[in-house]
Coordinates of C-alpha atoms in Angstrom, one line a residue:
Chain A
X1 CA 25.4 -45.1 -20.8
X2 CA 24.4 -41.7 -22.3
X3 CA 22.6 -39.4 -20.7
X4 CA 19.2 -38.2 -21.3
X5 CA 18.4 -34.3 -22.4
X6 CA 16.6 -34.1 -19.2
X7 CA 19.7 -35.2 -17.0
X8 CA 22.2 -32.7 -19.4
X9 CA 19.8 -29.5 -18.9
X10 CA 19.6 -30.4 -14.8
X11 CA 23.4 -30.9 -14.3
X12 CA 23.8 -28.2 -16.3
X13 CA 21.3 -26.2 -14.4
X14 CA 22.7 -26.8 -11.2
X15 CA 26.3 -26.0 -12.2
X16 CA 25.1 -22.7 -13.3
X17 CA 23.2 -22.2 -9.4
X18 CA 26.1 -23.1 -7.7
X19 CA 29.4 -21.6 -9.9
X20 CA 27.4 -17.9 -10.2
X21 CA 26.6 -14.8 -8.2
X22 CA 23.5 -13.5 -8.3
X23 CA 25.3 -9.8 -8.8
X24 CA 24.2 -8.7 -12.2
X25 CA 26.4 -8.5 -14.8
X26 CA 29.0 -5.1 -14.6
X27 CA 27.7 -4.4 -10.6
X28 CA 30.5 -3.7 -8.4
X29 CA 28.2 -3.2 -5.5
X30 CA 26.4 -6.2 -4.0
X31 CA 23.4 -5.9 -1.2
X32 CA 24.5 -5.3 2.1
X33 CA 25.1 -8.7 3.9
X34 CA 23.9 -7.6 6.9
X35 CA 20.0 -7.2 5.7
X36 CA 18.9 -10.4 6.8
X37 CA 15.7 -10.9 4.8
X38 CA 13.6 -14.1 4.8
X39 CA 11.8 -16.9 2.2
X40 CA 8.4 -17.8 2.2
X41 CA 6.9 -21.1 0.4
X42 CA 3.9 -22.1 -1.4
X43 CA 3.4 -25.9 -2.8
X44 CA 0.1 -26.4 -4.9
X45 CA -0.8 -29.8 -5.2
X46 CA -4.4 -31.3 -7.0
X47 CA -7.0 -34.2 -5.4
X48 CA -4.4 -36.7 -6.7
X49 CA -1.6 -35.3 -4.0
X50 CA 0.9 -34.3 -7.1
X51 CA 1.9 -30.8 -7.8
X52 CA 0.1 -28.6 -9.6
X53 CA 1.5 -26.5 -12.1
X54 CA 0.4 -22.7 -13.5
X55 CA -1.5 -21.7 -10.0
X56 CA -1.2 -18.2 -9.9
X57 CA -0.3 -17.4 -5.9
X58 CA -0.3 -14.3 -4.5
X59 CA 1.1 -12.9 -1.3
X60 CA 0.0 -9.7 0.2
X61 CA 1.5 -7.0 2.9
X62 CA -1.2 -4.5 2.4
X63 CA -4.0 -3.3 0.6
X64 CA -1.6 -2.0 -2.4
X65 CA 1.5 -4.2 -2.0
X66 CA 1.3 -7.7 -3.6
X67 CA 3.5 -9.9 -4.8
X68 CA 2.3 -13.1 -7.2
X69 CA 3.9 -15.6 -9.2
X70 CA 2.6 -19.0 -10.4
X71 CA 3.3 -22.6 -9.6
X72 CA 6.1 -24.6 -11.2
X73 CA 6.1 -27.9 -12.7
X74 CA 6.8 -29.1 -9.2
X75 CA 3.4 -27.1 -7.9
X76 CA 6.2 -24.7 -5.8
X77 CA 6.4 -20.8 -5.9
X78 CA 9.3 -19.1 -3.6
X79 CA 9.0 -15.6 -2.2
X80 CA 12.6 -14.0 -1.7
X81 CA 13.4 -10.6 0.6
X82 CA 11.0 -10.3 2.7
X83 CA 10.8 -8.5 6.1
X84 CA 10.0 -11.5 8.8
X85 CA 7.0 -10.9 9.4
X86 CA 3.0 -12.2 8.9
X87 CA 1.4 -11.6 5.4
X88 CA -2.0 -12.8 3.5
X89 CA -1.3 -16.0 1.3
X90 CA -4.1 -16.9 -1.7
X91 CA -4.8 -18.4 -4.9
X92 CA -5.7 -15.5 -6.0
X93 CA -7.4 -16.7 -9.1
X94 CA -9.8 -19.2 -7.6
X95 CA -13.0 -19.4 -5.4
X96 CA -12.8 -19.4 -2.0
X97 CA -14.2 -22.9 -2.1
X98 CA -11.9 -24.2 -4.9
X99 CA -8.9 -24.7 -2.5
X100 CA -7.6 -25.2 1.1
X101 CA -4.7 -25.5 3.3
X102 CA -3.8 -29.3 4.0
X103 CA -0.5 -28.1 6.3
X104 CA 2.3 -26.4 6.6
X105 CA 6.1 -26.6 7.8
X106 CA 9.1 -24.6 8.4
X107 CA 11.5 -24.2 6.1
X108 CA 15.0 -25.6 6.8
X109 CA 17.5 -22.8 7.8
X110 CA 19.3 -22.5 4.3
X111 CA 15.9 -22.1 2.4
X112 CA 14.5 -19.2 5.5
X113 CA 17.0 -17.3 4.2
X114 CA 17.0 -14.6 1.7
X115 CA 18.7 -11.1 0.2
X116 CA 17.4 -8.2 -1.7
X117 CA 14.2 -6.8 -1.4
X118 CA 10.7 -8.1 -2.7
X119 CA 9.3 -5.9 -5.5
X120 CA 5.6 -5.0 -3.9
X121 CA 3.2 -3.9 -7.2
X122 CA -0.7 -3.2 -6.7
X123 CA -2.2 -5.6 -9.0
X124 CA -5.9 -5.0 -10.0
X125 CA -8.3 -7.8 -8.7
X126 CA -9.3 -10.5 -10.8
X127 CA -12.6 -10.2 -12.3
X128 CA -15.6 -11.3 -10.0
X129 CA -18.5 -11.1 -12.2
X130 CA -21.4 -13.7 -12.4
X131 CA -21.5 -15.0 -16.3
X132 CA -23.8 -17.0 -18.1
X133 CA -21.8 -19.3 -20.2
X134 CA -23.4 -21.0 -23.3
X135 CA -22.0 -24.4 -23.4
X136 CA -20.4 -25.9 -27.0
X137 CA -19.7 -29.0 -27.5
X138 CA -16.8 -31.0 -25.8
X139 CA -17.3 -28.9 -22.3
X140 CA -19.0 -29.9 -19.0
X141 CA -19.3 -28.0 -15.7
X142 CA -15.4 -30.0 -14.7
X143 CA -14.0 -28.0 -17.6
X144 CA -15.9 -24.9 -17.5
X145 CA -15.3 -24.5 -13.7
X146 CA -11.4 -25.2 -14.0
X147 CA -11.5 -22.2 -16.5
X148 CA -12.9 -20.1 -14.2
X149 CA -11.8 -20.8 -11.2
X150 CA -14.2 -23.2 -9.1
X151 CA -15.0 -26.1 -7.5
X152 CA -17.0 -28.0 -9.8
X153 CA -19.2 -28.8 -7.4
X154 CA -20.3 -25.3 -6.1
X155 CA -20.9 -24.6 -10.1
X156 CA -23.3 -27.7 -10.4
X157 CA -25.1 -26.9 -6.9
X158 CA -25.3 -22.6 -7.2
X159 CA -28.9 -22.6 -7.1
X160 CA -29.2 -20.7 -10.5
X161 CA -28.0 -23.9 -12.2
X162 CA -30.8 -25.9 -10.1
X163 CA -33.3 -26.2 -13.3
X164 CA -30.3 -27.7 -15.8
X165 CA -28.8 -29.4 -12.7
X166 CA -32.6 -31.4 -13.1
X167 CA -32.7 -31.7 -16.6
X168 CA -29.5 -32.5 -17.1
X169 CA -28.5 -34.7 -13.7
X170 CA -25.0 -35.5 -14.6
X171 CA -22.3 -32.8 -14.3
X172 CA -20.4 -33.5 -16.8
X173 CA -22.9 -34.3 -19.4
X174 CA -24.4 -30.8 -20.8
X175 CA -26.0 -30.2 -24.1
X176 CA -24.4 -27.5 -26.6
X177 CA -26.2 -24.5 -25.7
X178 CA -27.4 -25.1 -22.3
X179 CA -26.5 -22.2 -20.3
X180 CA -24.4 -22.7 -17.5
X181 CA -24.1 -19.8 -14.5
X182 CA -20.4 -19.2 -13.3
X183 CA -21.1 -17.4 -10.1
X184 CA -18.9 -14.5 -8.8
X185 CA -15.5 -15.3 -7.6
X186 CA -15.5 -15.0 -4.0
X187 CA -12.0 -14.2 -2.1
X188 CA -10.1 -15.9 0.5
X189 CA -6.8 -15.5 1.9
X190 CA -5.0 -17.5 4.8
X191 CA -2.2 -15.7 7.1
X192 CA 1.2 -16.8 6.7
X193 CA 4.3 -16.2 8.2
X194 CA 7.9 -16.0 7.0
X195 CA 10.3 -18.9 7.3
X196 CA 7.1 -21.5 6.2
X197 CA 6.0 -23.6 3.6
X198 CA 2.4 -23.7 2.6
X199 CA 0.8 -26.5 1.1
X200 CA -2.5 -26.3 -0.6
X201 CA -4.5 -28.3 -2.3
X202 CA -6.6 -27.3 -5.3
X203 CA -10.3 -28.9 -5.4
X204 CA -11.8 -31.2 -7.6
X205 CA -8.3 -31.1 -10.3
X206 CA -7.8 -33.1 -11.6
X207 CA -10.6 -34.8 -12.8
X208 CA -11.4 -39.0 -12.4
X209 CA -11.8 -40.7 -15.8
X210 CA -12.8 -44.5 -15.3
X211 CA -13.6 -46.4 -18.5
X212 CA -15.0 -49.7 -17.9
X213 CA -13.9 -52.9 -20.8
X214 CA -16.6 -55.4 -21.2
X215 CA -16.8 -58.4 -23.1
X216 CA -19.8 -60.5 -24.0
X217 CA -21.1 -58.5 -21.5
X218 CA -18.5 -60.1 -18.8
X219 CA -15.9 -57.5 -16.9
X220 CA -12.2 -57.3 -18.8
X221 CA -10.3 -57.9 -15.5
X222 CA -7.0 -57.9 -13.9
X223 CA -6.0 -56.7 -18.0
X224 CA -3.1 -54.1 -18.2
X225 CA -3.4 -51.2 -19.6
X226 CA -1.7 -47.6 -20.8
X227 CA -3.5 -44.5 -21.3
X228 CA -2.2 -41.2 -22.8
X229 CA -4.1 -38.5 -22.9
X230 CA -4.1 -35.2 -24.9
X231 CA -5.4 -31.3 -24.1
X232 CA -6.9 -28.7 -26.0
X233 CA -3.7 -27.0 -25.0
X234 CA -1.3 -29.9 -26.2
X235 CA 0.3 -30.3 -22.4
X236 CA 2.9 -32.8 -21.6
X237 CA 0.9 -35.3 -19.9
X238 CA 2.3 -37.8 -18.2
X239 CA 1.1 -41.8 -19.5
X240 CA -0.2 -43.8 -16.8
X241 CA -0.3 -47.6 -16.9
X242 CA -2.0 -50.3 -14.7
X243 CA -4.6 -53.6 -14.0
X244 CA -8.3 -53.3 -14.8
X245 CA -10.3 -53.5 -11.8
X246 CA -12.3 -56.6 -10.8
X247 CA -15.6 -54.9 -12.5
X248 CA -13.1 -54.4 -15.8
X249 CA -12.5 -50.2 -14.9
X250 CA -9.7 -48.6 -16.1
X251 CA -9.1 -45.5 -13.7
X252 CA -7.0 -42.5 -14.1
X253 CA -7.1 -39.2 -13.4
X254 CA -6.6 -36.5 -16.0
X255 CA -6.5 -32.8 -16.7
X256 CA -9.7 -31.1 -16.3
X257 CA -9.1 -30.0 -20.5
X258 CA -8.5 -33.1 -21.3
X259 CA -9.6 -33.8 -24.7
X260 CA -8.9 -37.0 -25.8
X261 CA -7.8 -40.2 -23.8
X262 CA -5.7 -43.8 -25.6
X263 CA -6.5 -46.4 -23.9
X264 CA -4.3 -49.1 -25.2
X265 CA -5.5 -52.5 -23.2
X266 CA -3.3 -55.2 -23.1
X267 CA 0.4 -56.5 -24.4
X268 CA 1.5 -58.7 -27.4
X269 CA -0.8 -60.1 -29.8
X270 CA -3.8 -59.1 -27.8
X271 CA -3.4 -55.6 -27.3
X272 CA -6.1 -53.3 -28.7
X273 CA -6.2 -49.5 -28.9
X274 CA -9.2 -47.4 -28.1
X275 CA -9.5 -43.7 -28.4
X276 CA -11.9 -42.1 -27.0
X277 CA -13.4 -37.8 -26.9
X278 CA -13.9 -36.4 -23.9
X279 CA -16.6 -34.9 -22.4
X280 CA -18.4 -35.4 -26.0
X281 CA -21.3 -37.5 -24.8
X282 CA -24.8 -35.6 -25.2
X283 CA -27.3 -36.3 -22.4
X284 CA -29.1 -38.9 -23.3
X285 CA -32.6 -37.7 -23.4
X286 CA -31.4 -36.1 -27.3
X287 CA -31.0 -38.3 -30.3
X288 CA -27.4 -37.6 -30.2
X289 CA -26.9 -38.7 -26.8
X290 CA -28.3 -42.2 -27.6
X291 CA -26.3 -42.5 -30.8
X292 CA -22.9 -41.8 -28.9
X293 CA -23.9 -44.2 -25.7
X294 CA -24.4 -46.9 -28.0
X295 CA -21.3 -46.4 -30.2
X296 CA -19.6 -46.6 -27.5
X297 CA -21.1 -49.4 -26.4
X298 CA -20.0 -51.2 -30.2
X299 CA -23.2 -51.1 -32.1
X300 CA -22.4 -49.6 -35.7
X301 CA -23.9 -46.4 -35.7
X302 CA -22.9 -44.6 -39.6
X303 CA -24.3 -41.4 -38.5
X304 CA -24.1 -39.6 -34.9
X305 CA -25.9 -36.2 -36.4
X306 CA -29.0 -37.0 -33.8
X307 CA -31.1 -37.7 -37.1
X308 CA -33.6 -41.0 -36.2
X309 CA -32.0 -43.1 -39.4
X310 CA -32.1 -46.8 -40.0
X311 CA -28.5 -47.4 -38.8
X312 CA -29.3 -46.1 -35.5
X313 CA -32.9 -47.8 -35.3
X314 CA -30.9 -51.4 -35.9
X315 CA -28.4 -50.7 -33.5
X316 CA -31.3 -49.7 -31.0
X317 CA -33.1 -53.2 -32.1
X318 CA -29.9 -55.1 -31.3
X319 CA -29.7 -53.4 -28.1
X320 CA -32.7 -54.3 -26.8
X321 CA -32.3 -58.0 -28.2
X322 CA -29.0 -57.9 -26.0
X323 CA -30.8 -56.8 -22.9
X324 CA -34.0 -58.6 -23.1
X325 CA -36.6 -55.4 -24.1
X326 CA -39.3 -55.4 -25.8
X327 CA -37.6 -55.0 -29.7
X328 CA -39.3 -51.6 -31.1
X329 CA -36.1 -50.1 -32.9
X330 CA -37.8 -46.7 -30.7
X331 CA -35.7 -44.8 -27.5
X332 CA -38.2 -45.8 -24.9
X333 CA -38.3 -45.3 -21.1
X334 CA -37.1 -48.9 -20.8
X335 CA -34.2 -48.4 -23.5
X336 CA -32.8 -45.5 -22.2
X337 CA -32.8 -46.7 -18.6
X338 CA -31.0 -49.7 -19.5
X339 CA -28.6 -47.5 -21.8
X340 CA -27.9 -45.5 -18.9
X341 CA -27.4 -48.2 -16.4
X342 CA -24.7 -49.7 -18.8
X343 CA -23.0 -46.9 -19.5
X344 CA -23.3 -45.2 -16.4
X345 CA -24.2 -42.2 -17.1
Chain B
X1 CA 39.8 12.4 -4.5
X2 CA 39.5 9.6 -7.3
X3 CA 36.6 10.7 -10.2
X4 CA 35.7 8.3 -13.1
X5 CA 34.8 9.7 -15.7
X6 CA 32.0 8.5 -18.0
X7 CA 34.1 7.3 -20.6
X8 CA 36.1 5.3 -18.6
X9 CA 33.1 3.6 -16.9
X10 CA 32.0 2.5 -20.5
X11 CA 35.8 1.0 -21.1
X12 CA 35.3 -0.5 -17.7
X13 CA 31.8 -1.7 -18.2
X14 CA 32.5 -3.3 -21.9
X15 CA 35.5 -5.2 -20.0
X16 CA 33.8 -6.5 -17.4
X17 CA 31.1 -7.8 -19.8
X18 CA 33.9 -9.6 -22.4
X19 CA 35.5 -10.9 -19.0
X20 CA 32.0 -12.1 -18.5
X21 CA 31.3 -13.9 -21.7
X22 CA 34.3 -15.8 -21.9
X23 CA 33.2 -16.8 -18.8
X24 CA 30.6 -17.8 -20.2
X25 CA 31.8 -19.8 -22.8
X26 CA 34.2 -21.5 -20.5
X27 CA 30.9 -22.5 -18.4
X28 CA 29.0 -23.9 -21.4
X29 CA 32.2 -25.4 -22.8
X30 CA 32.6 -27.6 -20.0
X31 CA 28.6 -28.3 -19.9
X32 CA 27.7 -28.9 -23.4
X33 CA 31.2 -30.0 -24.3
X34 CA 29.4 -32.8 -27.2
X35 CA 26.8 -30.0 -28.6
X36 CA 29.8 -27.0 -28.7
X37 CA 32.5 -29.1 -30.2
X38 CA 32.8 -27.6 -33.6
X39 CA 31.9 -24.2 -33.1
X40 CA 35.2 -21.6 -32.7
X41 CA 35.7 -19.5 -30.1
X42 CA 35.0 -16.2 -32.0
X43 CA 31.4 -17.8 -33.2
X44 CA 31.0 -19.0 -29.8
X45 CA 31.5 -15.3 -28.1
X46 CA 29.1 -13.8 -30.8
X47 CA 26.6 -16.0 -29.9
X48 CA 26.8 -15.5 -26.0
X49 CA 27.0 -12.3 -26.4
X50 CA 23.7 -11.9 -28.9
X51 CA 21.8 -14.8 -25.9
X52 CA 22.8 -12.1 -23.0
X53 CA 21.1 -9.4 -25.2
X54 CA 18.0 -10.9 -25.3
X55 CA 18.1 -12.4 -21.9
X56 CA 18.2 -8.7 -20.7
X57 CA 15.3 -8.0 -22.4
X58 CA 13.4 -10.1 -20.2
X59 CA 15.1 -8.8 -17.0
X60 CA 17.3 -11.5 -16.6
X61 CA 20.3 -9.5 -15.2
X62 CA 22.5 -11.5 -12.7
X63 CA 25.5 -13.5 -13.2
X64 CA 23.2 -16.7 -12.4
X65 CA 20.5 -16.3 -14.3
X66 CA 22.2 -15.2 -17.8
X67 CA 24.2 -18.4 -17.3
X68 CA 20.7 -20.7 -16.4
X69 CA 19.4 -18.9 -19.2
X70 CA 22.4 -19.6 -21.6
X71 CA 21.8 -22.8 -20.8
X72 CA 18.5 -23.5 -22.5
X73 CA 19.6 -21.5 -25.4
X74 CA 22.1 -24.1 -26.0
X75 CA 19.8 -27.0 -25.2
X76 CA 16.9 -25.7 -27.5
X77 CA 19.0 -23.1 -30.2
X78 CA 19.8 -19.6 -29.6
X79 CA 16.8 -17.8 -29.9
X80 CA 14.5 -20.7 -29.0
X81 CA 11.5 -18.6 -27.5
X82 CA 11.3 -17.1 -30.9
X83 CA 10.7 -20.7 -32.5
X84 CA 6.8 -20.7 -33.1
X85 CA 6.8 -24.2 -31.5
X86 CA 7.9 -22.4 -28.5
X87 CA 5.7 -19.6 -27.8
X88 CA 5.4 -20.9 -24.8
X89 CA 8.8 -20.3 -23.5
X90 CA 8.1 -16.6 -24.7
X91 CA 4.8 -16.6 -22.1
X92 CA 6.8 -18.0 -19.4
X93 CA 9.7 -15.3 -19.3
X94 CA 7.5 -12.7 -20.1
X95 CA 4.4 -13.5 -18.0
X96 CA 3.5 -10.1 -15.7
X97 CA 2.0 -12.6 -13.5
X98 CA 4.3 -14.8 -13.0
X99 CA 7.0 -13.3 -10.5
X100 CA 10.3 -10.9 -11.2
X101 CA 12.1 -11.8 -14.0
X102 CA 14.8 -14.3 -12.0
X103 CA 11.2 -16.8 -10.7
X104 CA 9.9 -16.4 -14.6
X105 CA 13.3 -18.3 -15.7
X106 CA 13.1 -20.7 -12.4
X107 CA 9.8 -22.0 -13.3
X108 CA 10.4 -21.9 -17.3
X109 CA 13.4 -24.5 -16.2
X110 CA 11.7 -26.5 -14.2
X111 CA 8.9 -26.8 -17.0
X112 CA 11.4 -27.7 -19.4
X113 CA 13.2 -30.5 -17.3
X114 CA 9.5 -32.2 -16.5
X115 CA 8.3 -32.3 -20.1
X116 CA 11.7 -34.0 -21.2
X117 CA 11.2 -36.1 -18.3
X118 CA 8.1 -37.3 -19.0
X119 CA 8.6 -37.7 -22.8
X120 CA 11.4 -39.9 -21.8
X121 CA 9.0 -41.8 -19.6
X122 CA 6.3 -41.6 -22.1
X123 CA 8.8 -43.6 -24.4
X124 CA 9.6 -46.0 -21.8
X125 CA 6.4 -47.2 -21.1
X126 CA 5.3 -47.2 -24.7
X127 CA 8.4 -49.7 -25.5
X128 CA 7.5 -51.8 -22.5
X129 CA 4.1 -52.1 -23.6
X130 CA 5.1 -52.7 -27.6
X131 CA 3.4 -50.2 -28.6
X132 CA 6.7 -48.4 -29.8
X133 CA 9.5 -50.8 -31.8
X134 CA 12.4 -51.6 -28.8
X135 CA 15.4 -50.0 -30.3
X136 CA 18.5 -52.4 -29.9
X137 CA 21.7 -51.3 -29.0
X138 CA 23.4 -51.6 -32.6
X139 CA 20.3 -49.5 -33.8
X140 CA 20.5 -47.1 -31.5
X141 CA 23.8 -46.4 -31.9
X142 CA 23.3 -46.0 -35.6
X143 CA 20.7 -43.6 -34.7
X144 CA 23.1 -41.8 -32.5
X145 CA 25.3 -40.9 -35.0
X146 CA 22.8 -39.8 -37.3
X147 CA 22.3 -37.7 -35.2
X148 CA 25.2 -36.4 -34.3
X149 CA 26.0 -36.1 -37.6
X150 CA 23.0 -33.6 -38.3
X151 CA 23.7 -32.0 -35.0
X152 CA 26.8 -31.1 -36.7
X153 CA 25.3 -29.8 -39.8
X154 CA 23.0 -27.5 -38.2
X155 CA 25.4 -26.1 -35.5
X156 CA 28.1 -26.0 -38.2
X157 CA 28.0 -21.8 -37.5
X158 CA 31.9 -20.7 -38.1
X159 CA 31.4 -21.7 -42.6
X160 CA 29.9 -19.2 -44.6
X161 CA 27.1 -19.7 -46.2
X162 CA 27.2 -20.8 -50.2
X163 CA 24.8 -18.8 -51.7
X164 CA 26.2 -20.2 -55.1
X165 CA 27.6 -17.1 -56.5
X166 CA 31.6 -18.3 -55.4
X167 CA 33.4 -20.5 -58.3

């Protein structure tokens, strides 16, 4: 059996860590065996306990002397030559609410080890400015508060969001141009000690997508599925398969920029595809908002511009034929209530 | 008491390094024995030697990680982080906030092993769900040697290049 590329580059990897010095090329000296110096650990993982990658991490001796690096694909960052000794561990990059220690260990013996000496820079601080974001289309406060560092839930509740929090009530259904407020970053750090590993979890990432399958109105249960999803910045994301739930969800979680997610349900002869935009649903008290609600739903709407046309007024007739309302072809009370309960949201 | 002088240091120094590239090649001989097959020895240096250039520019300096980074430029072409398609590469070993130079070229492995991981999987689960055509075994090994056999063509470094002006 032939071996994957994957398998070739990690053998190939590993031969390289274990058959070479870490003596740079042409150096006749190497560093002084008897420095001991010491490893310190960080693991990043997200709400769905795997690691998350591109954390920046910092670790600081003193108000000039920093070190940071970011998270691997394994959620892992690894601080060689340092003095033992206690130092200030963050994610630098996020709010103080957007992340937390779940534990930590000691490292085994062979990994508390370390040589040389850590290069200590003075980094300037991230920025910690309040901004008022104008929202475009295909972003809601999950996205937006990945991007800038938050918990999406301290973005939604800051109480300078509190008027579109009310107009709006779903998080992740905003209108383009709504202003959203990205408070200022607040720090925190946790101490941490040589000879550890820290793991930390990073709030609220990623993000749950659950798309329910009805038919004739019945839940699609106990149906397999596979869903792929894509980014706006064309990540490797993993697939993920499984069963719809009893109430016909499919339930994954995905990358907070997720932009689009397959959905293929079921195998053989059966199967269908779906694909669906994320996080491109209007609020549906707009025109818009209706039109995608119901598309979604599989009424034929020709044109989602939020323009009142006749396509939209029949599929709005056939909804309410569907759920028993009064037939008026007009986004009433009763309509969009209905429209909300079925989609959710 | 012994003095070197300057010039002797160079003679010394450009030694050490050719003693160090045929290393090299030895390493990534045995490693990517399939992918190095036709290339000579001579092309083989010239090429190591041109990787190490650039994998100093990035800081990469010790024996261990000019040979991890050797690695991927046999896995994804010589100059890979000059490819446009991967710009990323070029982020991840120059990144100021991503570590020294040696934890830049850690993680940039480790990203590359988990996205050909997962496009493997990818594949899998797609062909278990029909949603990608099963390859059989005859197929695949047809597919195999194509290939191989434009592997050979692109990595076929050592002839000259016929620009159409020989008879």
């Amino acid at each position: 059996m032939t071996s994957t590329p994957a398998e070739n580059l990690k053998a190939a990897d590993q031969a390289a860590q274990s058959h070479s010095s870490q003596l740079g090329v042409g150096d006749t000296a190497a560093p002084c065996p008897l420095k001991q110096r010491h490893a310190l650990e960080a693991r990043v993982i997200g709400e769905d306990d795997k690691p998350l990658a591109d954390i920046g991490v910092e670790l600081r001796k003193s108000a000039t002397e920093k070190l940071r690096a970011k998270t691997d694909a394994n959620g892992a960052v690894r601080y060689d030559g340092l003095q033992a000794g206690g130092y200030q561990l963050s994610l630098y990059e996020l709010d103080q609410e957007a992340w937390e220690l779940v534990n930590q260990e000691p490292l085994p013996d062979a990994l508390a080890k370390s040589s040389g000496d850590a290069s200590w820079q003075d980094f300037p601080p991230p920025s910690r400015e309040k901004i008022d974001h104008l929202v475009i289309e295909g972003e809601c406060v999950t996205k937006l508060a990945d991007r800038y560092g938050f918990f999406p839930d301290t973005v939604w509740d800051w109480p300078d969001n509190a008027q579109l929090k009310q107009s709006r009530k779903d998080m992740n259904v905003l209108a383009p141009e709504d202003t959203l407020v990205i408070p200022a970053r607040r720090d925190k750090e946790i101490p941490a000690q040589t000879g550890n590993r820290y793991h930390l979890k990073r709030k609220g990432i990623p993000a749950k997508l659950k798309i329910r399958f009805l038919i004739a109105g019945e839940p699609r249960d106990n149906v397999p599925y596979l869903v792929s999803v894509t980014t706006l910045d064309a990540q490797t994301v993993a697939d993920q398969q499984g069963m719809t739930d009893a109430e016909g969800f499919v339930s994954v979680f995905v990358p907070p920029n997720a932009s689009t997610a397959t959905v293929v349900l079921d195998k053989g002869e059966w199967q269908e595809t779906y694909e669906f935009n994320i996080g491109y649903i209007d609020p549906i008290d707009t025109v818009r908002g209706v039109q995608g609600r119901l598309r979604d739903l599989g009424y034929d709407i020709e044109n989602e511009g939020g323009v009142m046309d006749e396509s939209t007024r029949a599929a709005i007739q056939l909804f309410q034929l569907n759920h028993k309302l009064p037939v008026t072809g007009e986004i009433d009370m009763s309509t969009r209530e209905q429209l909300k309960k079925i989609y959710l949201t | 008491m012994l003095t070197i002088r300057n010039a002797q240091m160079k003679v010394l120094s450009a030694q050490q390094r050719q003693k160090f590239v045929d290393a090299m090649c030895e390493f990534l001989r045995l490693q990517f024995k399939q992918e190095l097959e036709g290339i000579s020895q001579t092309s083989l240096e010239g090429k190591v030697s041109a990787a190490l250039n650039n994998a100093s520019r990035y800081g990469l300096r010790s024996h261990r990680d000019c040979c991890r980074y050797l690695n991927l430029a046999v896995t994804y072409g010589w100059e890979f982080e000059q490819l446009p398609e991967n710009a990323w590469m070029l982020e991840y070993l120059t990144d100021p906030n991503a570590g020294n130079p040696s934890q830049r070229l850690q993680r940039l492995i480790c990203q590359c092993i988990y996205k050909m991981e997962v496009e493997e999987n990818n594949r899998q689960m797609h062909e278990a769900f029909g949603t990608i055509e099963n390859l059989d075994a005859d197929e695949e090994e047809q597919y195999d040697e194509l290939e191989e056999d434009e592997l050979l063509i692109a990595k076929d470094w050592d002839k000259p290049f016929d620009l159409g002006q020989n008879p």
